[in-house]
Amino acid sequence: MKTKLPKNQAHARERERARDRDRDPVTHQERFAARGVKYQWSTPDGTVHHGHTVVLARTRSGLKAALRQFWTLHPHVSPFTV
């Protein structure tokens, strides 16, 4: 029969499991969701410029929010497709 842990120990164990899920099993480094973003913009004289950056977040939902924030904070750039 399984014994029930006190509530604070159960929460501590669950936090530890969640932390372990976010770590790479080989390197034990924290994992991040990453997305490379390529974008372009043009200057008034018609010159087109290209750039790229990497957006990082701890979770996929955080990554979506970070990408939305990137495009909101940089309204003068548009996604670059080849």
XYZ file of N, CA and C in Angstrom:
246
model
N 0.841 -1.177 0.000
C 0.000 0.000 0.000
C 0.889 1.244 0.000
N 0.515 2.177 -0.809
C 1.274 3.413 -0.956
C 0.923 4.389 0.166
N 1.954 4.982 0.753
C 1.687 5.976 1.792
C 1.575 7.351 1.153
N 0.697 8.121 1.696
C 0.469 9.461 1.167
C 1.465 10.432 1.796
N 2.129 11.222 0.944
C 3.085 12.216 1.431
C 2.345 13.426 1.986
N 2.925 14.086 2.964
C 2.350 15.363 3.386
C 2.311 16.325 2.194
N 1.374 17.243 2.243
C 1.127 18.124 1.103
C 2.378 18.884 0.659
N 3.152 19.429 1.583
C 4.327 20.217 1.195
C 5.392 19.340 0.541
N 5.535 18.079 0.990
C 6.499 17.181 0.354
C 6.035 16.778 -1.041
N 4.725 16.569 -1.192
C 4.183 16.213 -2.506
C 4.407 17.351 -3.494
N 4.186 18.587 -3.056
C 4.410 19.741 -3.928
C 5.886 19.872 -4.279
N 6.759 19.651 -3.306
C 8.200 19.752 -3.562
C 8.637 18.696 -4.567
N 8.122 17.494 -4.433
C 8.481 16.423 -5.361
C 7.967 16.731 -6.779
N 6.757 17.283 -6.867
C 6.206 17.638 -8.184
C 7.018 18.759 -8.829
N 7.450 19.755 -8.043
C 8.294 20.826 -8.582
C 9.612 20.258 -9.090
N 10.168 19.295 -8.359
C 11.430 18.677 -8.768
C 11.259 17.913 -10.081
N 10.147 17.189 -10.217
C 9.880 16.465 -11.472
C 9.715 17.438 -12.633
N 9.003 18.534 -12.399
C 8.806 19.528 -13.457
C 10.138 20.147 -13.862
N 10.996 20.429 -12.896
C 12.308 20.990 -13.202
C 13.132 19.996 -14.015
N 13.062 18.716 -13.666
C 13.811 17.696 -14.400
C 13.307 17.541 -15.827
N 12.000 17.729 -16.045
C 11.459 17.644 -17.411
C 12.016 18.757 -18.288
N 12.343 19.896 -17.689
C 12.852 21.037 -18.446
C 14.355 20.983 -18.657
N 15.007 19.926 -18.216
C 16.459 19.809 -18.362
C 16.799 18.720 -19.364
N 17.870 18.951 -20.095
C 18.366 17.958 -21.036
C 18.924 16.780 -20.238
N 18.553 15.536 -20.569
C 19.015 14.403 -19.766
C 20.518 14.155 -19.845
N 21.171 14.604 -20.907
C 22.605 14.361 -21.067
C 23.427 15.470 -20.421
N 23.131 16.713 -20.765
C 23.944 17.833 -20.282
C 23.414 18.445 -18.990
N 22.167 18.130 -18.637
C 21.506 18.677 -17.447
C 21.352 20.195 -17.518
N 21.454 20.750 -18.712
C 21.213 22.177 -18.903
C 19.719 22.394 -19.115
N 19.237 23.584 -18.755
C 17.826 23.871 -18.967
C 17.532 23.938 -20.453
N 16.366 23.425 -20.827
C 15.951 23.470 -22.229
C 15.145 24.740 -22.470
N 15.269 25.256 -23.666
C 14.479 26.408 -24.068
C 13.865 26.129 -25.428
N 12.705 26.690 -25.657
C 12.116 26.650 -26.985
C 12.723 27.813 -27.755
N 13.170 27.562 -28.968
C 13.828 28.606 -29.761
C 13.210 28.662 -31.148
N 13.187 29.851 -31.710
C 12.685 30.013 -33.067
C 13.524 31.078 -33.742
N 14.079 30.729 -34.876
C 14.807 31.706 -35.673
C 13.815 32.550 -36.454
N 14.018 33.839 -36.479
C 13.113 34.753 -37.176
C 13.913 35.527 -38.213
N 13.489 35.438 -39.466
C 14.091 36.244 -40.527
C 13.085 37.322 -40.906
N 13.580 38.536 -41.091
C 12.680 39.638 -41.397
C 13.349 40.584 -42.382
N 12.543 41.462 -42.951
C 13.064 42.456 -43.891
C 12.346 43.781 -43.675
N 12.996 44.855 -44.092
C 12.392 46.177 -44.056
C 13.012 46.998 -45.165
N 12.334 48.052 -45.538
C 12.872 48.913 -46.592
C 12.972 50.344 -46.080
N 13.960 51.050 -46.601
C 14.175 52.449 -46.243
C 13.440 53.322 -47.254
N 13.259 54.600 -46.953
C 12.538 55.488 -47.870
C 13.146 55.555 -49.277
N 14.452 55.310 -49.402
C 15.057 55.361 -50.737
C 14.853 54.063 -51.521
N 14.127 53.096 -50.943
C 13.812 51.859 -51.653
C 14.758 50.703 -51.388
N 15.782 50.919 -50.579
C 16.720 49.844 -50.274
C 16.056 48.841 -49.332
N 16.165 47.565 -49.667
C 15.586 46.509 -48.832
C 16.696 45.898 -47.979
N 16.452 45.804 -46.690
C 17.413 45.230 -45.751
C 16.839 43.942 -45.172
N 17.710 43.021 -44.804
C 17.296 41.756 -44.194
C 17.986 41.610 -42.853
N 17.339 40.921 -41.946
C 17.936 40.648 -40.648
C 17.418 39.337 -40.103
N 18.028 38.878 -39.056
C 17.543 37.674 -38.387
C 17.882 37.750 -36.902
N 17.090 37.043 -36.125
C 17.300 36.960 -34.686
C 16.758 35.627 -34.201
N 17.027 35.290 -32.971
C 16.492 34.072 -32.362
C 15.681 34.481 -31.142
N 14.460 33.987 -31.067
C 13.579 34.266 -29.938
C 13.587 33.031 -29.039
N 13.851 33.227 -27.752
C 13.919 32.128 -26.783
C 12.820 32.255 -25.744
N 12.336 31.116 -25.277
C 11.372 31.085 -24.178
C 11.487 29.734 -23.477
N 10.954 29.655 -22.280
C 11.022 28.389 -21.536
C 10.005 27.370 -22.031
N 8.853 27.839 -22.505
C 7.792 26.930 -22.939
C 7.340 27.308 -24.339
N 6.591 26.407 -24.976
C 6.081 26.704 -26.317
C 5.072 27.844 -26.282
N 4.241 27.877 -25.246
C 3.279 28.976 -25.150
C 4.008 30.292 -24.903
N 5.083 30.239 -24.116
C 5.900 31.434 -23.905
C 6.571 31.880 -25.187
N 6.941 30.908 -26.029
C 7.555 31.232 -27.314
C 6.561 31.950 -28.222
N 5.321 31.478 -28.237
C 4.293 32.140 -29.049
C 4.094 33.580 -28.584
N 4.054 33.778 -27.273
C 3.886 35.130 -26.729
C 5.092 36.002 -27.065
N 6.294 35.429 -26.993
C 7.506 36.195 -27.309
C 7.535 36.580 -28.785
N 7.092 35.687 -29.661
C 7.039 36.012 -31.090
C 6.017 37.114 -31.359
N 4.846 37.023 -30.707
C 3.846 38.093 -30.862
C 4.426 39.429 -30.408
N 5.142 39.409 -29.289
C 5.739 40.636 -28.772
C 6.799 41.167 -29.734
N 7.592 40.279 -30.328
C 8.613 40.711 -31.286
C 7.971 41.466 -32.445
N 6.915 40.886 -33.039
C 6.285 41.542 -34.191
C 5.556 42.818 -33.768
N 5.044 42.879 -32.543
C 4.380 44.090 -32.052
C 5.386 45.217 -31.833
N 6.549 44.876 -31.274
C 7.559 45.895 -30.980
C 8.330 46.347 -32.217
N 8.253 45.595 -33.296
C 8.962 45.933 -34.536
C 7.965 46.011 -35.690
N 7.063 47.004 -35.671
C 6.022 47.063 -36.707
C 6.559 47.406 -38.099
N 7.772 47.945 -38.185
C 8.320 48.343 -39.479
C 8.943 47.176 -40.241
N 9.067 46.010 -39.608
C 9.654 44.864 -40.295
C 8.560 43.864 -40.658
N 8.814 43.079 -41.675
C 7.876 42.038 -42.077
C 8.628 40.723 -42.199
N 7.928 39.598 -42.060
C 8.607 38.306 -42.177
C 9.271 38.160 -43.543
N 10.446 37.572 -43.544
C 11.208 37.383 -44.775
C 11.069 35.939 -45.218
N 10.608 35.745 -46.430
C 10.535 34.407 -47.005
C 11.351 34.393 -48.278
N 11.979 33.276 -48.526
C 12.865 33.167 -49.693
C 12.066 32.960 -50.943
